[in-house]
Short mmCIF file of C-alpha atoms in Angstrom, two decimals:
data_model
loop_
_atom_site.label_atom_id
_atom_site.label_comp_id
_atom_site.label_asym_id
_atom_site.label_seq_id
_atom_site.Cartn_x
_atom_site.Cartn_y
_atom_site.Cartn_z
CA MET E 190 75.31 68.76 63.03
CA GLY E 191 72.56 70.52 61.03
CA LEU E 192 68.93 69.58 61.52
CA SER E 193 67.59 66.67 59.50
CA ARG E 194 64.27 66.93 57.62
CA ARG E 195 62.66 64.85 60.38
CA ASP E 196 63.97 67.25 63.04
CA VAL E 197 62.67 70.28 61.16
CA MET E 198 59.24 68.64 61.08
CA LYS E 199 59.45 68.08 64.83
CA MET E 200 60.34 71.73 65.38
CA SER E 201 57.39 72.84 63.28
CA VAL E 202 55.04 70.80 65.47
CA LEU E 203 56.60 71.94 68.75
CA ALA E 204 56.72 75.57 67.73
CA GLY E 205 52.94 75.63 67.81
CA ALA E 206 52.65 73.72 71.08
CA ALA E 207 52.01 75.23 74.49
CA VAL E 208 55.12 76.26 76.42
CA ALA E 209 55.82 74.29 79.61
CA LEU E 210 55.28 76.40 82.72
CA PRO E 211 57.21 74.44 85.37
CA LEU E 212 56.39 75.35 88.95
CA GLU E 213 57.77 72.24 90.63
CA ARG E 214 60.01 72.89 93.65
CA SER E 215 62.34 70.53 95.44
CA VAL E 216 62.03 70.15 99.20
CA SER E 217 65.48 71.50 100.01
CA GLY E 218 64.84 74.60 102.07
CA SER E 219 65.90 73.24 105.46
CA LEU E 220 67.60 69.89 105.20
CA ALA E 221 68.95 68.52 108.47
CA GLN E 222 72.74 68.27 108.62
CA ALA E 223 72.77 65.40 111.09
CA ASN E 224 74.50 63.16 108.54
CA ARG E 225 77.12 65.76 107.55
CA ILE E 226 80.60 64.28 107.20
CA ALA E 227 82.94 64.87 110.12
CA GLU E 228 85.55 67.57 109.61
CA SER E 229 88.24 65.02 110.51
CA ALA E 230 87.24 62.96 107.46
CA LEU E 231 87.86 65.85 105.04
CA PRO E 232 91.24 66.18 103.30
CA GLN E 233 93.71 68.57 104.85
CA PRO E 234 93.95 71.84 102.91
CA PHE E 235 96.62 72.00 100.19
CA THR E 236 97.19 68.24 100.00
CA GLN E 237 95.45 67.64 96.67
CA PRO E 238 97.09 68.37 93.29
CA PHE E 239 95.73 71.15 91.11
CA THR E 240 94.19 70.42 87.73
CA VAL E 241 92.84 72.39 84.76
CA PRO E 242 89.58 71.47 82.99
CA SER E 243 89.98 69.77 79.62
CA VAL E 244 89.30 71.64 76.37
CA ILE E 245 86.41 70.51 74.15
CA SER E 246 86.91 70.10 70.40
CA PRO E 247 84.21 70.73 67.79
CA VAL E 248 82.63 67.71 66.12
CA ARG E 249 82.93 69.61 62.83
CA SER E 250 83.58 73.09 61.45
CA ASP E 251 82.74 75.05 58.34
CA SER E 252 83.90 78.41 57.02
CA THR E 253 82.03 80.44 59.66
CA THR E 254 80.97 78.12 62.48
CA ASP E 255 82.23 75.48 64.91
CA TYR E 256 79.76 72.77 66.00
CA TYR E 257 79.89 71.04 69.37
CA ARG E 258 78.01 68.22 71.10
CA VAL E 259 77.60 68.18 74.89
CA SER E 260 75.77 65.61 77.01
CA MET E 261 74.56 66.46 80.52
CA GLU E 262 74.90 63.19 82.43
CA PRO E 263 75.61 61.67 85.85
CA THR E 264 79.21 60.98 86.81
CA GLN E 265 81.05 59.62 89.84
CA VAL E 266 83.93 61.73 91.14
CA GLU E 267 86.31 61.39 94.09
CA LEU E 268 86.31 64.73 95.88
CA ILE E 269 86.85 63.24 99.33
CA PRO E 270 89.63 60.60 99.23
CA GLY E 271 88.18 57.11 99.43
CA LEU E 272 84.59 58.21 98.80
CA GLN E 273 82.61 58.50 95.58
CA THR E 274 80.30 61.46 94.97
CA MET E 275 77.56 61.37 92.36
CA MET E 276 77.52 64.62 90.37
CA TRP E 277 76.16 65.85 87.05
CA GLY E 278 78.63 66.96 84.41
CA TYR E 279 78.72 68.37 80.92
CA ASN E 280 80.10 65.41 78.95
CA GLY E 281 80.34 63.77 82.36
CA GLN E 282 83.03 66.24 83.49
CA VAL E 283 82.99 68.46 86.60
CA PRO E 284 83.68 71.26 85.85
CA GLY E 285 82.51 70.95 82.26
CA PRO E 286 85.05 71.10 79.42
CA THR E 287 86.41 74.54 78.47
CA PHE E 288 85.47 76.09 75.13
CA GLN E 289 88.32 78.02 73.45
CA THR E 290 86.71 80.32 70.87
CA THR E 291 87.75 83.17 68.61
CA GLN E 292 85.92 86.44 68.02
CA GLY E 293 84.17 86.32 64.65
CA ARG E 294 83.66 82.54 64.53
CA LYS E 295 80.16 81.46 65.47
CA ALA E 296 79.40 78.39 67.54
CA VAL E 297 76.51 75.94 67.68
CA VAL E 298 76.37 73.79 70.82
CA ARG E 299 73.98 70.86 70.98
CA GLN E 300 73.09 70.38 74.67
CA ILE E 301 71.57 66.96 75.36
CA ASN E 302 69.78 66.34 78.66
CA ASN E 303 70.78 62.80 79.60
CA LEU E 304 70.06 63.34 83.29
CA PRO E 305 67.82 60.97 85.28
CA SER E 306 64.09 61.63 85.36
CA ARG E 307 64.28 62.50 89.08
CA HIS E 308 67.00 63.86 91.35
CA PRO E 309 68.07 60.92 93.55
CA THR E 310 67.56 62.70 96.90
CA LEU E 311 65.78 66.01 96.25
CA GLY E 312 63.11 64.43 94.07
CA TYR E 313 62.66 67.07 91.37
CA THR E 314 62.73 66.64 87.59
CA PRO E 315 66.09 68.01 86.35
CA TRP E 316 64.95 70.06 83.40
CA THR E 317 67.67 72.40 82.16
CA SER E 318 68.19 75.63 80.24
CA VAL E 319 71.81 76.38 79.35
CA HIS E 320 72.90 80.02 79.77
CA LEU E 321 76.14 81.22 78.17
CA HIS E 322 76.83 83.88 80.75
CA GLY E 323 78.37 86.99 79.18
CA SER E 324 77.18 86.34 75.63
CA ALA E 325 74.95 88.70 73.65
CA SER E 326 72.88 85.76 72.44
CA LEU E 327 69.43 86.02 70.88
CA PRO E 328 66.65 85.42 73.45
CA GLU E 329 65.87 81.90 72.22
CA TYR E 330 69.50 80.86 72.83
CA ASP E 331 70.10 82.79 76.06
CA GLY E 332 69.10 80.14 78.57
CA TYR E 333 65.78 81.79 79.43
CA ALA E 334 64.76 80.17 82.70
CA SER E 335 61.38 78.80 81.58
CA ASP E 336 62.67 77.65 78.18
CA ILE E 337 63.34 74.19 79.53
CA THR E 338 64.84 70.99 78.12
CA ASN E 339 63.56 67.92 79.97
CA PRO E 340 65.49 64.65 80.41
CA GLY E 341 65.38 62.88 77.06
CA GLN E 342 65.46 66.12 75.02
CA TRP E 343 68.12 68.26 73.35
CA LYS E 344 68.47 71.80 72.07
CA ASP E 345 70.92 73.56 69.75
CA TYR E 346 72.26 76.86 71.14
CA ARG E 347 73.68 79.35 68.64
CA TYR E 348 76.30 81.85 69.81
CA PRO E 349 77.36 84.90 67.76
CA ASN E 350 80.82 85.41 69.36
CA TYR E 351 81.12 88.98 68.06
CA GLN E 352 81.96 90.65 71.38
CA PRO E 353 85.45 91.57 72.59
CA ALA E 354 87.60 88.85 74.21
CA ARG E 355 86.33 87.82 77.63
CA THR E 356 85.90 85.07 80.20
CA LEU E 357 82.42 83.63 79.80
CA TRP E 358 80.96 80.59 81.47
CA TYR E 359 78.08 78.27 80.73
CA HIS E 360 75.79 76.91 83.40
CA ASP E 361 72.30 75.64 83.93
CA HIS E 362 69.48 78.17 84.30
CA GLY E 363 66.44 75.86 84.55
CA VAL E 364 63.57 77.56 86.35
CA HIS E 365 63.38 76.89 90.12
CA HIS E 366 66.30 74.42 90.10
CA THR E 367 69.30 76.45 88.97
CA ALA E 368 70.95 76.23 92.41
CA GLU E 369 70.66 72.44 92.63
CA ASN E 370 71.74 71.83 89.03
CA VAL E 371 74.78 74.11 89.22
CA TYR E 372 75.68 72.67 92.63
CA MET E 373 75.54 69.19 91.10
CA GLY E 374 78.25 70.29 88.63
CA LEU E 375 76.59 71.85 85.59
CA ALA E 376 79.06 74.69 84.96
CA GLY E 377 82.12 75.26 82.77
CA PHE E 378 84.30 77.91 81.10
CA TYR E 379 83.80 79.43 77.65
CA LEU E 380 86.81 81.61 76.77
CA MET E 381 86.73 83.99 73.84
CA HIS E 382 89.86 85.54 72.34
CA ASP E 383 90.36 88.41 69.90
CA PRO E 384 93.39 89.92 68.08
CA LEU E 385 93.89 92.73 70.63
CA GLU E 386 93.99 90.37 73.60
CA MET E 387 96.24 87.86 71.81
CA LYS E 388 98.85 90.45 70.80
CA LEU E 389 99.22 91.91 74.29
CA ALA E 390 102.28 90.69 76.17
CA ILE E 391 100.15 89.31 79.01
CA PRO E 392 100.32 85.64 80.00
CA HIS E 393 98.90 83.21 77.43
CA GLY E 394 98.85 79.45 76.93
CA GLU E 395 99.84 77.40 79.97
CA TYR E 396 100.26 80.62 81.97
CA ASP E 397 96.62 81.64 81.37
CA VAL E 398 94.80 79.52 83.95
CA PRO E 399 91.03 79.29 84.55
CA LEU E 400 89.92 78.83 88.18
CA ILE E 401 86.31 77.96 88.98
CA VAL E 402 85.81 78.21 92.74
CA THR E 403 82.83 76.46 94.32
CA ASP E 404 81.86 75.38 97.83
CA LYS E 405 80.41 71.98 98.73
CA MET E 406 79.04 70.08 101.71
CA PHE E 407 79.01 66.29 102.08
CA ASN E 408 77.16 63.54 103.86
CA SER E 409 79.22 60.90 105.65
CA ASP E 410 78.95 58.56 102.63
CA GLY E 411 80.44 61.19 100.30
CA SER E 412 77.16 62.24 98.69
CA LEU E 413 76.40 65.94 98.31
CA LEU E 414 74.40 67.63 101.06
CA PHE E 415 72.28 70.59 99.95
CA ASP E 416 70.77 72.95 102.54
CA THR E 417 69.40 76.40 101.63
CA ASN E 418 69.47 77.64 105.24
CA GLY E 419 65.85 78.73 105.21
CA GLY E 420 66.14 80.20 101.73
CA SER E 421 69.03 82.56 102.53
CA GLY E 422 71.56 80.58 100.47
CA PHE E 423 73.79 77.53 100.33
CA TYR E 424 77.14 77.77 102.15
CA GLY E 425 79.39 74.72 102.09
CA ASP E 426 82.26 73.87 104.42
CA VAL E 427 84.60 72.66 101.64
CA ILE E 428 86.15 74.90 98.95
CA THR E 429 86.98 73.36 95.58
CA VAL E 430 88.99 74.82 92.71
CA ASN E 431 88.46 73.18 89.30
CA GLY E 432 86.91 70.23 91.11
CA ARG E 433 89.79 69.70 93.58
CA VAL E 434 89.51 70.33 97.32
CA TRP E 435 91.90 73.10 98.52
CA PRO E 436 94.52 72.17 95.88
CA THR E 437 98.20 73.07 95.50
CA MET E 438 99.38 74.34 92.10
CA LYS E 439 103.05 74.26 91.10
CA VAL E 440 104.07 77.55 89.44
CA LYS E 441 107.21 78.69 87.68
CA LYS E 442 109.13 81.87 88.48
CA ARG E 443 107.17 84.21 86.23
CA LYS E 444 103.77 85.90 85.84
CA TYR E 445 100.54 83.89 85.67
CA ARG E 446 97.12 85.07 84.61
CA PHE E 447 94.27 83.55 86.62
CA ARG E 448 90.69 83.78 85.36
CA ILE E 449 88.80 83.53 88.65
CA LEU E 450 85.14 82.58 88.45
CA ASN E 451 82.95 82.35 91.54
CA GLY E 452 80.85 79.41 90.36
CA GLY E 453 79.09 78.49 93.60
CA PRO E 454 75.44 78.88 94.49
CA SER E 455 75.68 81.67 97.11
CA ARG E 456 79.06 82.27 98.80
CA SER E 457 81.01 85.48 98.18
CA TYR E 458 84.75 85.85 98.68
CA LYS E 459 87.34 88.50 99.48
CA TRP E 460 90.66 87.34 98.07
CA PHE E 461 94.12 88.07 99.41
CA LEU E 462 97.56 86.41 99.38
CA ASP E 463 98.90 85.26 102.74
CA ASN E 464 102.24 87.05 102.21
CA GLY E 465 100.56 90.40 101.62
CA ALA E 466 101.71 90.68 97.99
CA SER E 467 99.72 92.65 95.46
CA MET E 468 97.70 91.19 92.60
CA THR E 469 96.98 92.99 89.34
CA VAL E 470 93.45 92.91 87.94
CA ILE E 471 93.57 93.13 84.13
CA ALA E 472 90.04 92.08 83.12
CA THR E 473 86.50 91.96 84.48
CA ASP E 474 83.36 90.07 83.39
CA ALA E 475 83.31 91.65 79.92
CA GLY E 476 87.03 91.45 79.19
CA LEU E 477 90.09 93.66 79.35
CA MET E 478 90.02 96.80 81.48
CA PRO E 479 91.23 100.10 79.99
CA LYS E 480 94.26 99.83 82.28
CA PRO E 481 95.40 97.39 84.99
CA GLN E 482 94.57 97.90 88.65
CA SER E 483 96.89 96.77 91.47
CA VAL E 484 95.09 95.54 94.59
CA LYS E 485 95.96 93.83 97.86
CA SER E 486 92.51 92.25 98.05
CA PHE E 487 89.12 92.40 96.35
CA ARG E 488 85.70 90.87 96.84
CA GLN E 489 83.89 88.68 94.36
CA GLY E 490 80.25 87.65 94.26
CA VAL E 491 78.67 84.66 92.57
CA ALA E 492 79.12 84.64 88.76
CA GLU E 493 81.60 87.54 88.69
CA ARG E 494 84.82 86.93 86.73
CA TYR E 495 88.13 88.67 87.32
CA GLU E 496 91.39 88.07 85.48
CA VAL E 497 94.26 88.57 87.90
CA VAL E 498 98.03 88.47 87.29
CA ILE E 499 100.27 87.20 90.08
CA ASP E 500 104.06 87.44 89.69
CA PHE E 501 106.09 84.59 91.21
CA ALA E 502 109.45 85.76 89.80
CA LYS E 503 110.95 86.98 93.06
CA TYR E 504 110.31 83.84 95.08
CA ALA E 505 112.81 81.06 95.66
CA ALA E 506 111.94 77.55 94.56
CA GLY E 507 110.01 75.83 97.32
CA THR E 508 108.20 78.98 98.44
CA LYS E 509 104.53 78.40 99.20
CA ILE E 510 101.97 81.18 98.84
CA ARG E 511 98.33 80.79 99.72
CA LEU E 512 95.25 82.37 98.18
CA LEU E 513 92.95 83.03 101.14
CA ASN E 514 89.43 84.31 101.71
CA ASP E 515 88.57 87.11 104.14
CA SER E 516 84.85 86.44 103.92
CA PRO E 517 82.52 89.40 103.28
CA LYS E 518 79.41 89.78 105.42
CA ASN E 519 76.38 87.52 105.07
CA ASN E 520 78.18 84.23 104.49
CA ILE E 521 78.08 81.21 106.77
CA ASN E 522 81.69 80.29 107.49
CA PHE E 523 83.38 77.11 108.68
CA THR E 524 86.84 76.12 109.92
CA ASN E 525 88.56 76.10 106.51
CA THR E 526 86.41 78.32 104.30
CA ASP E 527 89.09 81.00 104.76
CA LYS E 528 91.42 78.84 102.62
CA VAL E 529 91.17 78.41 98.83
CA MET E 530 94.38 77.12 97.22
CA GLN E 531 98.16 77.15 97.48
CA PHE E 532 100.89 78.00 94.97
CA GLU E 533 104.25 76.22 95.25
CA VAL E 534 107.09 77.85 93.32
CA VAL E 535 109.33 75.47 91.34
CA GLY E 536 112.62 76.09 89.61
CA ASP E 537 111.62 74.65 86.21
CA ALA E 538 112.51 76.42 82.98
CA PHE E 539 109.81 78.67 81.52
CA SER E 540 108.99 80.78 78.48
CA THR E 541 109.57 84.53 78.84
CA ALA E 542 106.92 85.36 76.23
CA GLY E 543 103.81 87.10 77.52
CA ASN E 544 105.43 87.87 80.84
CA SER E 545 104.47 91.50 81.40
CA ILE E 546 101.55 93.75 82.32
CA PRO E 547 101.20 96.64 79.85
CA GLY E 548 100.21 99.99 81.32
CA SER E 549 97.42 100.24 78.76
CA LEU E 550 95.19 97.26 77.96
CA TYR E 551 92.00 98.31 76.15
CA PRO E 552 91.75 102.12 76.35
CA SER E 553 88.94 102.28 73.77
CA GLN E 554 86.74 99.66 75.47
CA PRO E 555 83.31 100.70 74.12
CA THR E 556 81.25 100.19 77.31
CA MET E 557 83.78 102.08 79.42
CA ALA E 558 83.67 104.95 76.87
CA LEU E 559 79.96 105.57 77.57
CA LYS E 560 79.07 108.94 79.16
CA THR E 561 76.20 109.55 81.58
CA ASN E 562 74.87 112.38 79.40
CA GLN E 563 74.13 109.77 76.72
CA ALA E 564 71.51 108.13 78.94
CA VAL E 565 67.97 108.69 77.69
CA LYS E 566 66.34 107.19 80.79
CA LYS E 567 67.14 106.39 84.40
CA ARG E 568 65.56 103.39 86.15
CA THR E 569 65.72 102.02 89.69
CA PHE E 570 65.63 98.36 90.74
CA ASP E 571 65.24 97.32 94.37
CA PHE E 572 66.35 93.83 95.45
CA ILE E 573 64.28 93.17 98.58
CA ARG E 574 62.88 90.27 100.59
CA GLN E 575 59.16 90.91 101.04
CA ASN E 576 56.73 88.66 102.93
CA GLY E 577 59.19 85.80 102.68
CA ASN E 578 59.70 86.28 98.91
CA TRP E 579 62.86 87.42 97.17
CA THR E 580 61.74 90.18 94.79
CA VAL E 581 62.95 92.70 92.21
CA ASN E 582 60.84 95.86 92.44
CA GLY E 583 58.29 93.83 94.38
CA LYS E 584 57.88 91.25 91.59
CA THR E 585 58.94 87.61 91.25
CA TRP E 586 59.43 85.19 88.35
CA ASP E 587 56.15 83.55 89.29
CA ASP E 588 54.54 86.89 88.40
CA VAL E 589 56.21 86.70 84.98
CA VAL E 590 54.91 83.17 84.42
CA ALA E 591 51.39 84.15 85.58
CA SER E 592 51.36 87.01 83.06
CA GLY E 593 52.05 84.65 80.18
CA PHE E 594 55.61 86.01 80.06
CA THR E 595 54.40 89.53 79.21
CA SER E 596 55.23 91.28 82.51
CA ILE E 597 58.42 93.35 82.21
CA LEU E 598 60.43 95.60 84.52
CA ALA E 599 61.83 97.85 81.78
CA ASP E 600 61.44 98.48 78.04
CA PRO E 601 64.66 100.04 76.69
CA GLN E 602 64.94 100.65 72.95
CA THR E 603 67.51 99.02 70.71
CA ASP E 604 70.85 100.90 70.70
CA SER E 605 69.70 103.29 73.45
CA VAL E 606 71.82 104.13 76.53
CA GLU E 607 70.27 104.01 80.00
CA LEU E 608 71.39 104.59 83.59
CA TRP E 609 70.16 101.93 86.00
CA GLU E 610 70.42 102.20 89.77
CA LEU E 611 70.38 98.85 91.59
CA ARG E 612 69.73 98.94 95.34
CA ASN E 613 69.83 96.50 98.22
CA PRO E 614 68.12 98.61 100.91
CA SER E 615 68.15 95.99 103.63
CA GLY E 616 70.50 94.17 105.97
CA GLY E 617 71.20 90.51 106.44
CA TRP E 618 72.20 89.40 102.94
CA HIS E 619 74.01 90.38 99.76
CA HIS E 620 72.86 90.10 96.15
CA PRO E 621 75.15 89.59 93.14
CA ALA E 622 72.87 91.13 90.48
CA HIS E 623 73.16 89.92 86.87
CA ILE E 624 71.73 91.65 83.81
CA HIS E 625 71.56 89.40 80.76
CA PHE E 626 72.68 90.40 77.22
CA ILE E 627 74.43 93.68 78.01
CA ASP E 628 77.74 94.85 79.46
CA PHE E 629 77.66 97.81 81.83
CA LYS E 630 79.96 100.46 83.24
CA VAL E 631 79.93 100.97 87.01
CA VAL E 632 79.42 104.72 87.43
CA SER E 633 79.27 104.86 91.23
CA ARG E 634 78.99 102.72 94.35
CA ASN E 635 77.17 104.24 97.32
CA GLY E 636 77.67 107.67 95.76
CA GLN E 637 81.44 107.16 95.49
CA PRO E 638 83.64 106.08 92.56
CA PRO E 639 83.64 102.35 91.77
CA LEU E 640 86.17 100.18 93.54
CA PRO E 641 89.51 99.67 91.71
CA HIS E 642 88.67 96.12 90.59
CA GLU E 643 85.31 97.30 89.18
CA GLN E 644 86.85 99.75 86.70
CA GLY E 645 86.14 97.53 83.72
CA ALA E 646 83.00 96.46 81.86
CA LYS E 647 80.84 93.97 83.78
CA ASP E 648 77.59 92.01 83.72
CA VAL E 649 77.32 91.11 87.45
CA ILE E 650 77.50 93.63 90.27
CA PHE E 651 78.01 92.96 93.98
CA LEU E 652 75.22 94.49 96.07
CA GLY E 653 76.21 94.27 99.72
CA GLU E 654 73.67 95.02 102.40
CA ASN E 655 72.38 98.61 102.19
CA GLU E 656 74.49 99.27 99.08
CA SER E 657 73.48 100.92 95.82
CA VAL E 658 75.24 101.16 92.47
CA GLN E 659 74.67 103.18 89.31
CA LEU E 660 75.28 101.34 86.04
CA LEU E 661 75.52 102.75 82.51
CA MET E 662 74.67 100.44 79.61
CA LYS E 663 73.92 100.40 75.89
CA PHE E 664 71.39 97.97 74.45
CA GLU E 665 73.38 97.57 71.26
CA LYS E 666 71.86 95.31 68.58
CA GLY E 667 69.35 93.99 71.12
CA ARG E 668 65.73 92.98 70.81
CA GLY E 669 63.49 90.72 72.85
CA LYS E 670 63.13 89.64 76.46
CA TYR E 671 66.05 89.04 78.81
CA MET E 672 66.34 88.36 82.52
CA ILE E 673 67.63 90.44 85.42
CA HIS E 674 68.09 88.52 88.67
CA CYS E 675 70.07 87.86 91.81
CA HIS E 676 72.85 85.34 91.12
CA ASN E 677 72.68 83.95 94.62
CA LEU E 678 71.05 80.96 92.98
CA VAL E 679 68.87 80.16 95.99
CA HIS E 680 67.44 83.70 95.81
CA GLU E 681 67.00 83.35 92.05
CA ASP E 682 65.07 80.10 92.42
CA HIS E 683 62.78 81.57 95.13
CA ASP E 684 62.12 83.91 93.11
CA MET E 685 64.30 87.03 92.70
CA MET E 686 64.15 87.30 88.93
CA GLY E 687 62.32 89.46 86.40
CA GLN E 688 62.69 90.40 82.77
CA PHE E 689 63.13 93.44 80.59
CA GLU E 690 62.30 93.75 76.92
CA ILE E 691 64.55 95.50 74.41
CA LYS E 692 62.19 97.00 71.84
CA ASP E 693 63.30 97.63 68.28
CA PRO E 694 60.81 99.87 66.46
CA LEU E 695 62.01 98.49 63.13
CA ARG E 696 61.81 94.77 63.92
CA ALA E 697 59.60 92.40 65.87
CA SER E 698 61.01 91.06 69.12
CA GLU E 699 62.31 87.51 69.23
CA GLY E 700 60.66 85.23 71.77
CA PRO E 701 62.59 82.96 74.12
CA PHE E 702 60.62 79.93 72.93
CA ASP E 703 61.26 80.30 69.19
CA ALA E 704 63.73 77.38 69.27
CA PRO E 705 62.17 74.70 71.50
CA ALA E 706 63.84 71.58 72.83
CA ILE E 707 63.57 68.45 70.68
CA PRO E 708 62.78 64.92 71.94
CA LEU E 709 65.38 62.23 71.45
CA PRO E 710 66.58 60.55 69.24
CA GLU E 711 69.00 63.32 68.47
CA GLY E 712 68.85 63.37 64.70
CA ASP E 713 71.91 63.94 62.51
CA LEU E 714 75.19 65.30 63.80
#
C-alpha cells in the first residue's frame, strides 16, 4: 500500500500547487417537507432486529503498521421496509466498518472518494476530508476541513495510535458539507485497545457493543429528506441505531458494555431506561474514567462518546427493557423521537468472563491528573450567533479561508497546559463544542463541579443555552493548526469553526496541506 514512484511524482507536483478554497454551498437551508413520508408508513418501534457493524481487515501489515483501503461510494439500503434509500457508505456500508486497533500499532488508511460528481438532490460537489475523531493525528492527517479530496481522488491518512484505549470514530469533515455527508452515511467506529483496558474484568468481545445513534427523515419514496430548519440544525423523526430503525437487541443475563456514539448532525439526547434502572458510565470520549459513575440518566451531544454498562442478570427471560430519550432543550421532537432501542432478555448460556465493574478503572489517567495551577494561560471562547452567522469569538471559517489560513484563535505552546472557558451566552440552541487533537478535563460547569458522567477525559463538551464550562488541557507533542468548532454540523457548516495553532519553538509547524489528495488511478496497494 506504499506510494509508487509515479505517485510520489504526483505528490511533488501537487505539493507546489494552490490549495483549493471551496466556498460552494448546497441549497438546503429550508427545504419544504411537503413530500415527507407519512408516520403511518414508518416501521413500528422495536420491530426491527439489531445488528452490529462489520469489522474491517487490513489489506496488509508489517512489523509496525496495518494498512487499510476504504472506498466512499453510493449504496442502496432498506431502512423503511419495502423502500430503498440511497446513502453513501465507507466501503458501501452504513455505518462504515469498525476498525479494531491496538495501542502502539500504527495505521495507514487509504480513503478513496468514489462518490458522484454532484449530490443527486442537493446539487453540491461531495468533496470529503476524513477526520479520525479522538486521534492525536498530525495536522495533514487530521481531516482539516479545507484539505479536501474531490470525487476521483484519494488520500492516505496516517494514524499514530499511541493514546490510551478509547472509542474513536471516523467521519467526513469536508468544508461546508459535513452535515450532508455525515447524514448520507459517512461515519463509522474506530476502537483502540490497550493492555490496561484489556486486562480489566469489564465486558469484552461480543458483550462490548458499539451503538451509533443517528436521526433521519424520509420522503414518501424512501429517499432522505434534509432540512436545516433555517440553519438551526437538522432534526429527524426517525431514530436509527447501527443503521436499524428503533431496533430490538437480544441480550443474555449478564453485563453488557455499550459504546454509545451520538453520530447525528444536530440532535442531543438524554438517556434513561424505562424501568428506572441505573446505568454505569465507565468511559468517556478519551477512554476509561478514573472510576465508574452510576447514573439514572445522562445527556449526550453530537459526537460525544460514553461507554455504559447495563446489567441484565436480574431479569427473567422475556423481559423487555427500553432505552429512551428525554430530549434536552433546543431539539425539534416528533412522535417517536423519545424512543431509541429495546433490549429483550433471553435465557441463552453466556460466558462469565469480563462480567464485573471494578471500583477503580484508570486512576492515573494523565489528563484527569492535570491541576489548574499548571495552567500557564487562560482563554475564553464564546459560541454565539451574530448577524445570522454562527461564530466562535466573533469569527467564522470563512474568515480563516480569507486570511490564507493564517487567522488563529489561540497559540498554545507544545507541551504547555492551559485553562479554556467555553461559553454559550445565549438562548435558543445548544452547542456540542469539539477541540481537535487534545483531550481535556472538565474542571467546572456553570461554576459547579462537572456532572457525574463528565468525570473522565473528553474532547467534546455539551454547551447548553447560557452554560459555560472550564476545561483543562495539555498540548502534549503537538504542533501545527487544528480546529475548534461546534459539532452541531449545520452550525459548523455555516460557519461556527475556527483554528488554533500549537507552536513548538524547536520545530516548524506542520501544515494541513502537506499531504494533498491524489487523482485516480490509485497507484499500488
